Short mmCIF file of C-alpha atoms in Angstrom, two decimals:
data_model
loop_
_atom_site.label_atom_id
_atom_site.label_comp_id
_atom_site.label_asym_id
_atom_site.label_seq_id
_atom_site.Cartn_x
_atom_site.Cartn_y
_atom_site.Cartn_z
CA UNK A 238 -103.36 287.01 154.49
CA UNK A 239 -101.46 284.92 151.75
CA UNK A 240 -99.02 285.82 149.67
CA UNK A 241 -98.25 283.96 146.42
CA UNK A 242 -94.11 282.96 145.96
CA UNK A 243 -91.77 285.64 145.15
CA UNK A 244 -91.64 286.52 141.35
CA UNK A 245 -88.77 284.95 139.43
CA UNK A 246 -86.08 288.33 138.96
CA UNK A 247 -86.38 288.41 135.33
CA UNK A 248 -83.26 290.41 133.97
CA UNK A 249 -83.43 292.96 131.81
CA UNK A 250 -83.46 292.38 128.17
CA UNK A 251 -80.37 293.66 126.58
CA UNK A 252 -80.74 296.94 124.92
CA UNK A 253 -80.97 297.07 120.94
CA UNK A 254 -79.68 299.82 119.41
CA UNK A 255 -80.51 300.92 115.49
CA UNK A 256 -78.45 302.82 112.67
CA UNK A 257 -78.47 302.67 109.07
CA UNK A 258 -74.13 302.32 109.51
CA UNK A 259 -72.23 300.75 112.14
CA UNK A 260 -68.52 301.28 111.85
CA UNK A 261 -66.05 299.60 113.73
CA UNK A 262 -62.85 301.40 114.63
CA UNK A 263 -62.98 305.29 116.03
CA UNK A 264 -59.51 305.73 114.65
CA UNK A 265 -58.62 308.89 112.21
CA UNK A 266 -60.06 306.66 109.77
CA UNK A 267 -62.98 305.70 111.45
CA UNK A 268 -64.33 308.79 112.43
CA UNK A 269 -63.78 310.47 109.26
CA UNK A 270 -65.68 307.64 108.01
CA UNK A 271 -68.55 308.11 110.39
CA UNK A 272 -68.80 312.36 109.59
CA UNK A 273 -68.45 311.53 105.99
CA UNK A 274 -71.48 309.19 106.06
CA UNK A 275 -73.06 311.12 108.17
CA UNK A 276 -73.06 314.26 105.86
CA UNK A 277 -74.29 311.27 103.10
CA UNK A 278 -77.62 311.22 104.64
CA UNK A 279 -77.37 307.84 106.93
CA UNK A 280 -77.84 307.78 110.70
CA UNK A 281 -74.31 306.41 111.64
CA UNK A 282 -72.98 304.42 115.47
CA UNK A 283 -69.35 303.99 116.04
CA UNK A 284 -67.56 301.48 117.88
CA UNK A 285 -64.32 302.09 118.87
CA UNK A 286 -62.52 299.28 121.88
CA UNK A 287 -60.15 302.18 123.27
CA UNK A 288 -62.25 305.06 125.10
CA UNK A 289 -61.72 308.78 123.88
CA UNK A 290 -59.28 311.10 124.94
CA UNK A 291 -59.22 312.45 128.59
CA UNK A 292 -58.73 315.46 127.82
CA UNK A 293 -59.07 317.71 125.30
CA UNK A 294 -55.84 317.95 124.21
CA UNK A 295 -53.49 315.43 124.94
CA UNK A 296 -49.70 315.31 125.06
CA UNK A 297 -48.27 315.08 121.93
CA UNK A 298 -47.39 311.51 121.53
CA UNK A 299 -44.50 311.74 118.44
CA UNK A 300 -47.31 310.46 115.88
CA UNK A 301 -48.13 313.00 112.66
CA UNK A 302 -49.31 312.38 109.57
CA UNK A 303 -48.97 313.66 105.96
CA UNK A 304 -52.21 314.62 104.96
CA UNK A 305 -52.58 314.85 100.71
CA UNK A 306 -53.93 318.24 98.88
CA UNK A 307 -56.92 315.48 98.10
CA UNK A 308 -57.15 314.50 101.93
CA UNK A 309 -57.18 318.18 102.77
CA UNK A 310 -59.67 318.95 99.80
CA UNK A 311 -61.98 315.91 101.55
CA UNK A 312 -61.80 317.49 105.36
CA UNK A 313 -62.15 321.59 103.79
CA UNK A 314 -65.28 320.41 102.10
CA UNK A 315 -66.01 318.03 105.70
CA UNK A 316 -65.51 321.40 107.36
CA UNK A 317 -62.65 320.37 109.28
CA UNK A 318 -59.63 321.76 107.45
CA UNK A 319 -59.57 325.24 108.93
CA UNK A 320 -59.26 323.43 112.37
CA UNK A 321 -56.55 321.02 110.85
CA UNK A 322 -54.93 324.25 109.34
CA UNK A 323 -54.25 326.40 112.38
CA UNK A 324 -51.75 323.18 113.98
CA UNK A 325 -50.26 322.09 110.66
CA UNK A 326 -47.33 322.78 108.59
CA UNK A 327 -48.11 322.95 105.07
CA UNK A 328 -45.65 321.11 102.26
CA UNK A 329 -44.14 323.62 100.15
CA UNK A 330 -41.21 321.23 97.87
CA UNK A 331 -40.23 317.81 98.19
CA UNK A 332 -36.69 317.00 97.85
CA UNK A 333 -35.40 313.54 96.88
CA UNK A 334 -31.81 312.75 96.94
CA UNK A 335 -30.08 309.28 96.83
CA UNK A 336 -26.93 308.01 98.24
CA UNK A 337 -24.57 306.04 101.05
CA UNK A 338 -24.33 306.42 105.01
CA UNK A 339 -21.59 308.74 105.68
CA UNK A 340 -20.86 309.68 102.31
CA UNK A 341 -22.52 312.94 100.30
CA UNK A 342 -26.24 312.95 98.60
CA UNK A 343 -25.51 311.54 95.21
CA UNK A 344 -25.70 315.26 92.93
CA UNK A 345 -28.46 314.13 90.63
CA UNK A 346 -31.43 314.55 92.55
CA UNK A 347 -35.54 315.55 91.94
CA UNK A 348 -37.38 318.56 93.40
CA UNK A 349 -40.96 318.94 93.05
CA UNK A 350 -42.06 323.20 93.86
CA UNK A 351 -45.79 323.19 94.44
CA UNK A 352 -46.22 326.41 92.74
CA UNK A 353 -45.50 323.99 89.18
CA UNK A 354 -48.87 322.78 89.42
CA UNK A 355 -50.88 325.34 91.18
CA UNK A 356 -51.40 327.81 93.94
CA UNK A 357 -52.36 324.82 96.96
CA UNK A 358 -49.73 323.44 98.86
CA UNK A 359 -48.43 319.64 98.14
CA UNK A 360 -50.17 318.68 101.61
CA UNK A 361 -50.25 319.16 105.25
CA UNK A 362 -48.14 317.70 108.18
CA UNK A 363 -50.50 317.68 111.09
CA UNK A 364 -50.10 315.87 114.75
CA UNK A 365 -52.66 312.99 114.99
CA UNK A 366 -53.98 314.01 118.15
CA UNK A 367 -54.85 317.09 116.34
CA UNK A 368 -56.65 315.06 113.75
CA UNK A 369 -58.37 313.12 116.29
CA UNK A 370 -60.26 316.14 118.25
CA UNK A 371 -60.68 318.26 115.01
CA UNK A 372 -62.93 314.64 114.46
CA UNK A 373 -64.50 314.61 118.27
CA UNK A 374 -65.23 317.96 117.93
CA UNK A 375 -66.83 317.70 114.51
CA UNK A 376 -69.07 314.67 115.72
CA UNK A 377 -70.17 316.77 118.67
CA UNK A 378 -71.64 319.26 116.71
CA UNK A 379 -73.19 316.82 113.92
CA UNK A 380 -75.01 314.83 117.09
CA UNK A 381 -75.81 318.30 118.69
CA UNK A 382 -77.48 319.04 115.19
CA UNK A 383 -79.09 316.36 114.99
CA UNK A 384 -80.59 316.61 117.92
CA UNK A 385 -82.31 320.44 117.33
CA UNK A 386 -83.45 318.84 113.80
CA UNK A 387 -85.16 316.08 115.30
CA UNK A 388 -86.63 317.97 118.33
CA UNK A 389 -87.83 320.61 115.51
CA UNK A 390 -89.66 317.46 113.25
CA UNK A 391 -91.47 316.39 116.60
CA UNK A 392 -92.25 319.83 117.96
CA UNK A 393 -93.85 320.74 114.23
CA UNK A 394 -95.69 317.53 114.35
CA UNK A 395 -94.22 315.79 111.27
CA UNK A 396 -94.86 311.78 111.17
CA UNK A 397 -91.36 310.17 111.83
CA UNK A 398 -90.56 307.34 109.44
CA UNK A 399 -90.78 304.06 111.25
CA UNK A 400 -87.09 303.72 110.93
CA UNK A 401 -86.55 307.28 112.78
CA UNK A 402 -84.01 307.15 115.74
CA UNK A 403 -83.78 308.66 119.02
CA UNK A 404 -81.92 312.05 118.80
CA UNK A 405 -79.14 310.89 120.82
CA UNK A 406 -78.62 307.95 118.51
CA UNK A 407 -78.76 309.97 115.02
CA UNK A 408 -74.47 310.01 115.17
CA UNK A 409 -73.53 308.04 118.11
CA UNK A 410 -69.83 307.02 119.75
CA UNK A 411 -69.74 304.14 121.86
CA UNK A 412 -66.30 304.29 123.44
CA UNK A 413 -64.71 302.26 124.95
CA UNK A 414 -66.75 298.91 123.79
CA UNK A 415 -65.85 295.58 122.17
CA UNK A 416 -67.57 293.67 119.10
CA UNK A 417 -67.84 290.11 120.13
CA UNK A 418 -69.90 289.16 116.93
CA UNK A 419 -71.51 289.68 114.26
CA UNK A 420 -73.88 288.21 111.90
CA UNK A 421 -74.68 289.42 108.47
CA UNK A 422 -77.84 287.70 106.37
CA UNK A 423 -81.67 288.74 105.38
CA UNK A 424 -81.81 292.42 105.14
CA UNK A 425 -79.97 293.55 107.97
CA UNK A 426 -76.96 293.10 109.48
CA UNK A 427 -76.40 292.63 113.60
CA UNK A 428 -73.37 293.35 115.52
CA UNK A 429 -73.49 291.93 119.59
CA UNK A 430 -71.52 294.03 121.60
CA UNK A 431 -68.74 292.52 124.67
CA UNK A 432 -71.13 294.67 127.12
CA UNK A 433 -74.22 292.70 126.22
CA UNK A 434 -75.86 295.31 123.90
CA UNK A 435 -76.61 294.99 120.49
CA UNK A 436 -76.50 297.41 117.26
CA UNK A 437 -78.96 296.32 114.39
CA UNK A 438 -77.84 298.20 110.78
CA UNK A 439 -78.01 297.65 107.15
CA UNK A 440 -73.84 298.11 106.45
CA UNK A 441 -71.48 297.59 108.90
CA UNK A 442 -67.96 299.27 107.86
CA UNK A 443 -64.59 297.69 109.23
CA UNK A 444 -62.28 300.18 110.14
CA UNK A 445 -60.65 298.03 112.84
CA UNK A 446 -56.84 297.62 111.50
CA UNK A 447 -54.56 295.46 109.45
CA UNK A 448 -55.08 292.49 111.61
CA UNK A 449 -59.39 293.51 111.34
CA UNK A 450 -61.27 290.84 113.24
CA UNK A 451 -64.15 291.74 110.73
CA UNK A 452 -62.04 290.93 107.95
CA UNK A 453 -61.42 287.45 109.35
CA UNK A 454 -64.66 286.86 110.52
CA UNK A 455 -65.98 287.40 106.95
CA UNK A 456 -63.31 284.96 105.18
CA UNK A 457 -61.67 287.53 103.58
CA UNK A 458 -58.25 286.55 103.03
CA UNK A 459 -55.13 288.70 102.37
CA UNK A 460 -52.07 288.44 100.33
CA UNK A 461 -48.95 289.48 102.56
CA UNK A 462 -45.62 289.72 103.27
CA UNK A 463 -42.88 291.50 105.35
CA UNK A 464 -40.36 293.40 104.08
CA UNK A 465 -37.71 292.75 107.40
CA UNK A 466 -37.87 296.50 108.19
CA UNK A 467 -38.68 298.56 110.43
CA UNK A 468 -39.99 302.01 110.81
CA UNK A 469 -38.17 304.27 113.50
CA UNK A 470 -40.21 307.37 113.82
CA UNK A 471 -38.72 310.58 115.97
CA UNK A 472 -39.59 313.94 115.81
CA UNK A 473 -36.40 316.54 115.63
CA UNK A 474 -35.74 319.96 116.82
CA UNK A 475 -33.10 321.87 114.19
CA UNK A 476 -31.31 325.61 114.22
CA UNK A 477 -32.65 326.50 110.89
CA UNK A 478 -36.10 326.81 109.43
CA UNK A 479 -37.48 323.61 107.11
CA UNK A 480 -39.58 326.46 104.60
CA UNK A 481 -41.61 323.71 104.19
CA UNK A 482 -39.34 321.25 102.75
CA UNK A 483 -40.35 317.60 102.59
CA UNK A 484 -36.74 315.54 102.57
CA UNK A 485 -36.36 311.72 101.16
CA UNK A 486 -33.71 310.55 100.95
CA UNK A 487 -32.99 307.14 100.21
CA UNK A 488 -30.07 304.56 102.06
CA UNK A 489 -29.73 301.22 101.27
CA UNK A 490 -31.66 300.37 104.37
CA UNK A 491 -34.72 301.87 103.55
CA UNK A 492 -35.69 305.74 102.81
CA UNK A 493 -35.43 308.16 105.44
CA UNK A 494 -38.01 311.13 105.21
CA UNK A 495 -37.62 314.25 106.72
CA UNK A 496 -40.69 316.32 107.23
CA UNK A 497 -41.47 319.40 108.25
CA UNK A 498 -43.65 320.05 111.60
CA UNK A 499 -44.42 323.60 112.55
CA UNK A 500 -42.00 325.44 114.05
CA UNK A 501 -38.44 324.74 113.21
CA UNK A 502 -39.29 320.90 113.74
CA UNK A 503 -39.62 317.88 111.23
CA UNK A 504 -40.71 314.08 111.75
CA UNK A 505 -38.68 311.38 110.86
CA UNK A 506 -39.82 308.24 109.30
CA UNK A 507 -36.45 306.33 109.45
CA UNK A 508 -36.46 302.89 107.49
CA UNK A 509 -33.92 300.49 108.98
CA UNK A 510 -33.23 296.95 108.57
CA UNK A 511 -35.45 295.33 111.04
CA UNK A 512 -32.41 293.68 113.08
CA UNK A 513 -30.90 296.55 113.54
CA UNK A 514 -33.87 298.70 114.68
CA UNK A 515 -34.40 297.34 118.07
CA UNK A 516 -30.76 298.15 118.89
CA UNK A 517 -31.28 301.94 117.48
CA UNK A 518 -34.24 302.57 119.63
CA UNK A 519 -32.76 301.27 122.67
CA UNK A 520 -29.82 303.90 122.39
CA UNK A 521 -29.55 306.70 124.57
CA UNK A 522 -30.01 310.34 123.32
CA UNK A 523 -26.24 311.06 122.74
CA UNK A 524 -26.12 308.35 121.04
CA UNK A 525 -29.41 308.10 118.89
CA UNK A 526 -28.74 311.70 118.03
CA UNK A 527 -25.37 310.76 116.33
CA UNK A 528 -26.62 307.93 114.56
CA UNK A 529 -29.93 310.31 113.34
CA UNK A 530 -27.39 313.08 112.31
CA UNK A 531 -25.65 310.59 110.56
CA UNK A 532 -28.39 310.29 108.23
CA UNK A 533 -30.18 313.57 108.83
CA UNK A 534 -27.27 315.96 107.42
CA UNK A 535 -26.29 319.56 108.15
CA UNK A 536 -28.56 321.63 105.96
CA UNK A 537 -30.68 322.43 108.87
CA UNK A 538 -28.09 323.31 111.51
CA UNK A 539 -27.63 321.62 114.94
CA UNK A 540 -30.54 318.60 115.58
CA UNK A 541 -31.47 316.70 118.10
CA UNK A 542 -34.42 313.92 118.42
CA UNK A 543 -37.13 314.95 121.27
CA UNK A 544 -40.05 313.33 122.75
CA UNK A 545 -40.80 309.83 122.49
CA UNK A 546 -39.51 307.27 119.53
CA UNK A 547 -40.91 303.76 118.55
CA UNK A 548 -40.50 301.79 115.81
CA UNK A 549 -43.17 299.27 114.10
CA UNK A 550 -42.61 296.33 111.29
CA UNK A 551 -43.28 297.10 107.84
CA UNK A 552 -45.09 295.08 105.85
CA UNK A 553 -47.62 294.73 102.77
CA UNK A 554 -51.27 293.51 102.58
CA UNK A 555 -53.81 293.51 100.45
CA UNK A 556 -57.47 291.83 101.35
CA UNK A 557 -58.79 289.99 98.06
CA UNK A 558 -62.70 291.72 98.46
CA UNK A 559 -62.78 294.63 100.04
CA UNK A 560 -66.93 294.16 100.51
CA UNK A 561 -68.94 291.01 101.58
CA UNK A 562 -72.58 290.48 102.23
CA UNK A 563 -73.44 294.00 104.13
CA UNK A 564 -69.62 294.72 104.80
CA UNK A 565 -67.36 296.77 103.44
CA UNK A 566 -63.64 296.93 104.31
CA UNK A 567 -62.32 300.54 104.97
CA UNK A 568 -58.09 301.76 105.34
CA UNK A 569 -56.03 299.11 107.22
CA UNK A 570 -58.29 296.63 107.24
CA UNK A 571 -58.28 296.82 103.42
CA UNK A 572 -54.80 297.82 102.54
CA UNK A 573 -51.72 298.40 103.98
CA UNK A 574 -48.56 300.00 102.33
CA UNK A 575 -44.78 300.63 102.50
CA UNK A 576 -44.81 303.92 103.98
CA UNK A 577 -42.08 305.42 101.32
CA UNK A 578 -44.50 307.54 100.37
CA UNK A 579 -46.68 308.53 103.06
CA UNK A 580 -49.34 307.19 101.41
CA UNK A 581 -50.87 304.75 103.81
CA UNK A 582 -53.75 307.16 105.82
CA UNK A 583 -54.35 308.97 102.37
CA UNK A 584 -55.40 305.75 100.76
CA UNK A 585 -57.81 305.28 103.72
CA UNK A 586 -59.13 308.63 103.38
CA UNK A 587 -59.79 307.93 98.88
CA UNK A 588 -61.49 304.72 100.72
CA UNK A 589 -63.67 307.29 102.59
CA UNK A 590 -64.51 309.17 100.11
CA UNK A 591 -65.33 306.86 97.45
CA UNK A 592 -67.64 305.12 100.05
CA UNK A 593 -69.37 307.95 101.52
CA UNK A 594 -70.27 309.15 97.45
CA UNK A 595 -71.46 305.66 96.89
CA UNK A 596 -73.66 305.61 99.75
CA UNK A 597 -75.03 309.48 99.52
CA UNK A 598 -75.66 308.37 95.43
CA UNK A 599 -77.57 305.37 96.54
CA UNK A 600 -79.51 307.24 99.61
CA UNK A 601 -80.45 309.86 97.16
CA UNK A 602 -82.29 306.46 94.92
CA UNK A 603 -83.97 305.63 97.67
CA UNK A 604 -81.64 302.76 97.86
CA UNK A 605 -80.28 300.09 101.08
CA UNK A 606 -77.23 301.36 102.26
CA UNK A 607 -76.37 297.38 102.16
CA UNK A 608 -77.15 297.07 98.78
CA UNK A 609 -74.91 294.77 96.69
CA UNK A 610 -75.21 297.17 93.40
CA UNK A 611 -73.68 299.48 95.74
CA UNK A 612 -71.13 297.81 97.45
CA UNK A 613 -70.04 296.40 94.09
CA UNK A 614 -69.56 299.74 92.90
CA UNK A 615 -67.08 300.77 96.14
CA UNK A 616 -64.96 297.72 95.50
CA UNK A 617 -64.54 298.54 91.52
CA UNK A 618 -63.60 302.18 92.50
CA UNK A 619 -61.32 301.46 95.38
CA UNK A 620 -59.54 297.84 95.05
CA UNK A 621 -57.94 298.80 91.80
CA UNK A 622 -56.14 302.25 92.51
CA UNK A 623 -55.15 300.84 95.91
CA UNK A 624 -53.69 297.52 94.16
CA UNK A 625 -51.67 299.94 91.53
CA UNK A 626 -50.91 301.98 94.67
CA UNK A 627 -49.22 299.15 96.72
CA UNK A 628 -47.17 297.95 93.36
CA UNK A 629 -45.89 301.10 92.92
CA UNK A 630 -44.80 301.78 96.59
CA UNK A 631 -43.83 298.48 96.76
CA UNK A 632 -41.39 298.68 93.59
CA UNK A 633 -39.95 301.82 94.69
CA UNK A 634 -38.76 300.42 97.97
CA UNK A 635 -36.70 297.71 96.54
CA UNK A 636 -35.25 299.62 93.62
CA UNK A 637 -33.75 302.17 96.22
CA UNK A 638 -32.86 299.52 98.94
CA UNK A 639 -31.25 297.68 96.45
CA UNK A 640 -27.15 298.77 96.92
CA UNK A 641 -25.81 297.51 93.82
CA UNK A 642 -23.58 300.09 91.88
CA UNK A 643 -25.66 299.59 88.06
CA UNK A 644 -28.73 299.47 89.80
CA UNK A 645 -27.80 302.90 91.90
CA UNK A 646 -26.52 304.61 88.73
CA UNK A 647 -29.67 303.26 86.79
CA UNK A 648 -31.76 305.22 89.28
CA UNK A 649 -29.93 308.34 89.84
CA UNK A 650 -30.24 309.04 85.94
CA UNK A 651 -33.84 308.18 86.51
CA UNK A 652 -34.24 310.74 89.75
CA UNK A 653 -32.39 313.59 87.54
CA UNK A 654 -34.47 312.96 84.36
CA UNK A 655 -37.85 313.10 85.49
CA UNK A 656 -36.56 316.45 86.83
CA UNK A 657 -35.99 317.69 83.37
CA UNK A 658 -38.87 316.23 81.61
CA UNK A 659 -41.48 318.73 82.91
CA UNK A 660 -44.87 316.49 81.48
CA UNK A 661 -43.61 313.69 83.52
CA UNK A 662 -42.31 315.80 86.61
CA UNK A 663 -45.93 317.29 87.06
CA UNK A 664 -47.54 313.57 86.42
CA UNK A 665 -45.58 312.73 89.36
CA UNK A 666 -45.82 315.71 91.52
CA UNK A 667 -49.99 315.62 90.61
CA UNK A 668 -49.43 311.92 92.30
CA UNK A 669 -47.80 313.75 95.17
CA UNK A 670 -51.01 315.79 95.71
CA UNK A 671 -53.45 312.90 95.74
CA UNK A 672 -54.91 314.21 92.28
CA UNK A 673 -54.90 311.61 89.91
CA UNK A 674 -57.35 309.06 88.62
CA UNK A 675 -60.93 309.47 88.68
CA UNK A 676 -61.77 311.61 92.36
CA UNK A 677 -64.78 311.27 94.58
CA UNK A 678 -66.51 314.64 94.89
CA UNK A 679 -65.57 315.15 98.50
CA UNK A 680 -61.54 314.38 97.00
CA UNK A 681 -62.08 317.59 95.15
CA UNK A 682 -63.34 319.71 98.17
CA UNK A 683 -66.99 319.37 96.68
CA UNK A 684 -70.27 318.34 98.96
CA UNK A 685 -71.66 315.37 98.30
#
C-alpha cells in the first residue's frame, strides 16, 4: 500500500469579525459610546487593550468623577442613572471663594443654589468604578437582548439581511486586545487586531486617549501645550456633613476643588505647581494632611486624606478634525481640558451624544454609518462648543493663578457681581448643569 506525502499543515485563516461600529477604547467613554450606538440602531464591537474588571466590584481606587445634570440626563434616558444614583452624591450649591495660602477666603465670593434654576440637582459625584460596571452591566444585558431578538427572527423564519451578525457579535467586548492597524478606504473600514484577528466595519470611533494612536495614525494633528501643573487628587474623610456642597477655591497655584462624595467624604482635585507636586505626594500622612488642611479649611471639622493619592500633568489639546475618512474622534482623543471645571469627561459624554443622534438620524435614512454627510455633521456640532469650552477653561485658569494684587481685586469684584446680577448668575449656573447651547436628544434625557 502507498501513501502519498504528508499534507502541508495549512494554518488556520485568521478569524474576521463584522460590525457596523468598531470603537477603540472600553473606558467610561468608550462604553458609553458603544450602549449609546447601540440603542442608535448599529451592531457595535469594542476594543479595549486593558481586560475588564476581576471582579465585580473592585476596590475603590481614589478616582470619581463629576457627572453634569446633561451627563446624568444622557445615562437616565441610557437607563443607567438609577444604578449611578444609588452610589453617588448629588451637587446641591457650588461655592467659589478666592484668596492666599494661610490667609482667610477673600469675603466677596459666588454661590450658585440649584433650586435657582430648577428642581434637579447641579450634578452627580460618582466613583468611576461605579461608572464602569453600571456600563458592564448595561452591555450584558443589551448583548443578552440581542441575543433572544435574533434567536426569535430565526426561530419565526424571517430572511436575515446579508449583513446580519451572529448573536454573540450584535454588541461585543473584546478585552483585553490590541489594534495593531488599521486601514480606512472603499466602503469599509478594517481594523487588524495584535492577536491576529480582524474586525471589518463601516466607522471606527477612537476613544483611545489624549495620546490616541488612531488620531496619529490618521494625521490628525493637535494644538497643545502644558500648563507646568499638576493635579494632586485625594479623597478626604471630615467631622461634619458636606450637604452637598461643591467647594473651589482658587490659590495662586491653581484651584483647589472640594467635592462632596457620599458619606461625610469629598474628593480633592488639588492644582499645584508642577515642581512642587512630586514633593507633596511623596509626603507622609502627617504631613500631607497638614499641607491639605492648609488649603482645605475648617468649615468641615477635623480632615484627613485616605486611600490612595496620585497626581497627573495638566495640559491642553485640541485635535484640528475631529473626523477623517470613516473615523471619528471621541473625548480624549479629541479634546482635553484644564480640569477647573470638571468639565473634561462631560465634554466626552456631549461628544457621545451628539454622535450617537447623528448616527441613529442617519440609520433611520437608510444611510452608511461612515457616511461623510454624516460625519461632517458630528464635527460642526462638536468641534465648536468644545473649542469655546477649552478657551473658557483655559482663561479662567490663568486669571485666578495669576497673583498680582489689580488682577486679584479685578476678579473678586467680578466673583461678587455675577452673584448679584441674577440673569447672568443663572447663565452661568445653566453652564454648571451642562444645559446650554443646542443639546442632543439623549443630553435632555430623551430616546433617540
Amino acid at each position: 500500500m502507498t501513501t502519498g506525502p504528508e499534507p502541508a499543515f495549512r494554518p488556520a485563516a485568521p478569524e474576521t469579525l463584522t460590525t457596523d461600529v468598531l470603537i477603540v477604547g472600553g473606558g467610561m467613554i468608550g462604553l458609553t459610546a458603544a450602549i449609546a450606538v447601540a440603542r442608535a440602531g448599529l451592531s457595535v464591537i469594542v476594543a479595549e487593550e486593558t481586560p475588564p474588571p476581576p471582579t465585580l466590584l473592585p476596590a475603590f481606587d481614589g478616582r470619581v468623577s463629576a457627572l453634569a445634570h446633561g451627563s446624568c440626563q444622557l445615562y437616565r434616558a441610557l437607563g443607567l442613572y438609577d444604578a449611578l444614583a444609588a452610589d453617588g452624591q448629588p451637587i446641591l450649591d457650588i461655592h467659589v471663594t478666592d484668596g492666599r495660602l494661610g490667609e482667610a477666603a477673600s469675603p466677596l465670593f459666588l454661590h450658585f443654589h440649584h433650586g435657582d434654576v430648577g428642581a434637579e440637582p447641579f450634578g452627580l459625584m460618582v466613583e468611576n468604578r461605579h461608572i464602569r460596571i453600571a456600563l458592564h452591566r448595561a452591555l450584558e444585558r443589551i448583548a443578552d437582548s440581542s441575543n433572544r431578538q435574533f434567536a426569535q427572527m430565526s426561530l419565526n423564519g424571517a430572511v436575515l439581511p446579508e449583513t446580519a451578525l451572529a448573536a454573540e457579535e450584535r454588541v461585543r467586548l473584546l478585552a483585553p486586545v490590541k489594534v495593531a492597524a488599521t486601514a480606512r478606504d472603499g466602503a469599509f473600514a478594517t481594523a487588524t487586531l495584535a492577536d491576529g484577528r480582524a474586525v471589518r466595519c463601516r466607522l471606527i470611533v477612537a476613544c483611545d486617549g489624549r495620546h490616541s494612536p488612531l488620531r496619529e495614525a490618521a494625521g490628525i494633528r493637535t494644538v497643545a501645550w502644558d500648563y507646568r501643573q499638576a493635579g494632586i487628587v485625594a479623597t478626604v474623610e471630615h467631622e461634619r456633613p458636606h450637604a452637598g456642597v461643591a467647594y473651589e477655591h482658587f490659590l495662586p497655584g491653581g484651584p483647589f476643588a472640594i467635592l462632596p462624595m457620599t458619606g461625610n467624604r469629598s474628593s480633592l482635585v488639588w492644582t499645584e505647581r508642577a515642581d512642587l507636586a512630586p514633593a507633596l505626594i511623596a509626603l507622609d500622612a502627617a504631613d500631607f494632611d497638614a499641607e491639605m488642611r492648609r488649603r482645605f479649611g475648617t468649615h468641615l471639622g477635623a480632615a484627613r486624606a485616605v486611600g490612595p493619592r496620585f497626581s497627573y500633568p495638566l495640559g491642553f489639546h485640541i485635535a484640528t478634525r475631529f473626523v477623517e475618512r470613516r473615523l471619528a474622534l471621541v473625548g480624549d482623543s479629541a479634546h482635553g481640558l484644564h480640569p477647573i471645571a470638571g468639565q473634561g469627561l462631560n465634554l466626552g459624554l456631549r461628544d457621545v451624544a451628539a454622535l450617537a443622534e447623528v448616527l441613529a438620524d442617519g440609520c433611520r435614512l437608510g444611510l452608511d454609518p461612515g457616511d461623510p454627510t454624516l460625519l461632517a455633521r458630528y464635527e460642526r456640532w462638536r468641534r465648536l462648543d468644545s473649542v469655546v469650552m477649552g478657551t473658557v477653561m483655559d482663561g479662567l485658569n490663568r486669571l485666578f493663578s495669576n497673583d498680582a494684587p489689580p488682577v486679584r481685586l479685578l476678579r473678586d469684584l467680578g466673583l461678587a457681581a455675577v452673584n448679584r446680577l441674577p440673569p447672568l448668575k443663572k447663565f452661568f449656573m445653566q453652564h454648571a448643569r451642562g444645559s446650554i447651547g443646542k443639546l442632543p436628544r439623549l443630553l435632555d434625557g430623551r430616546p433617540l
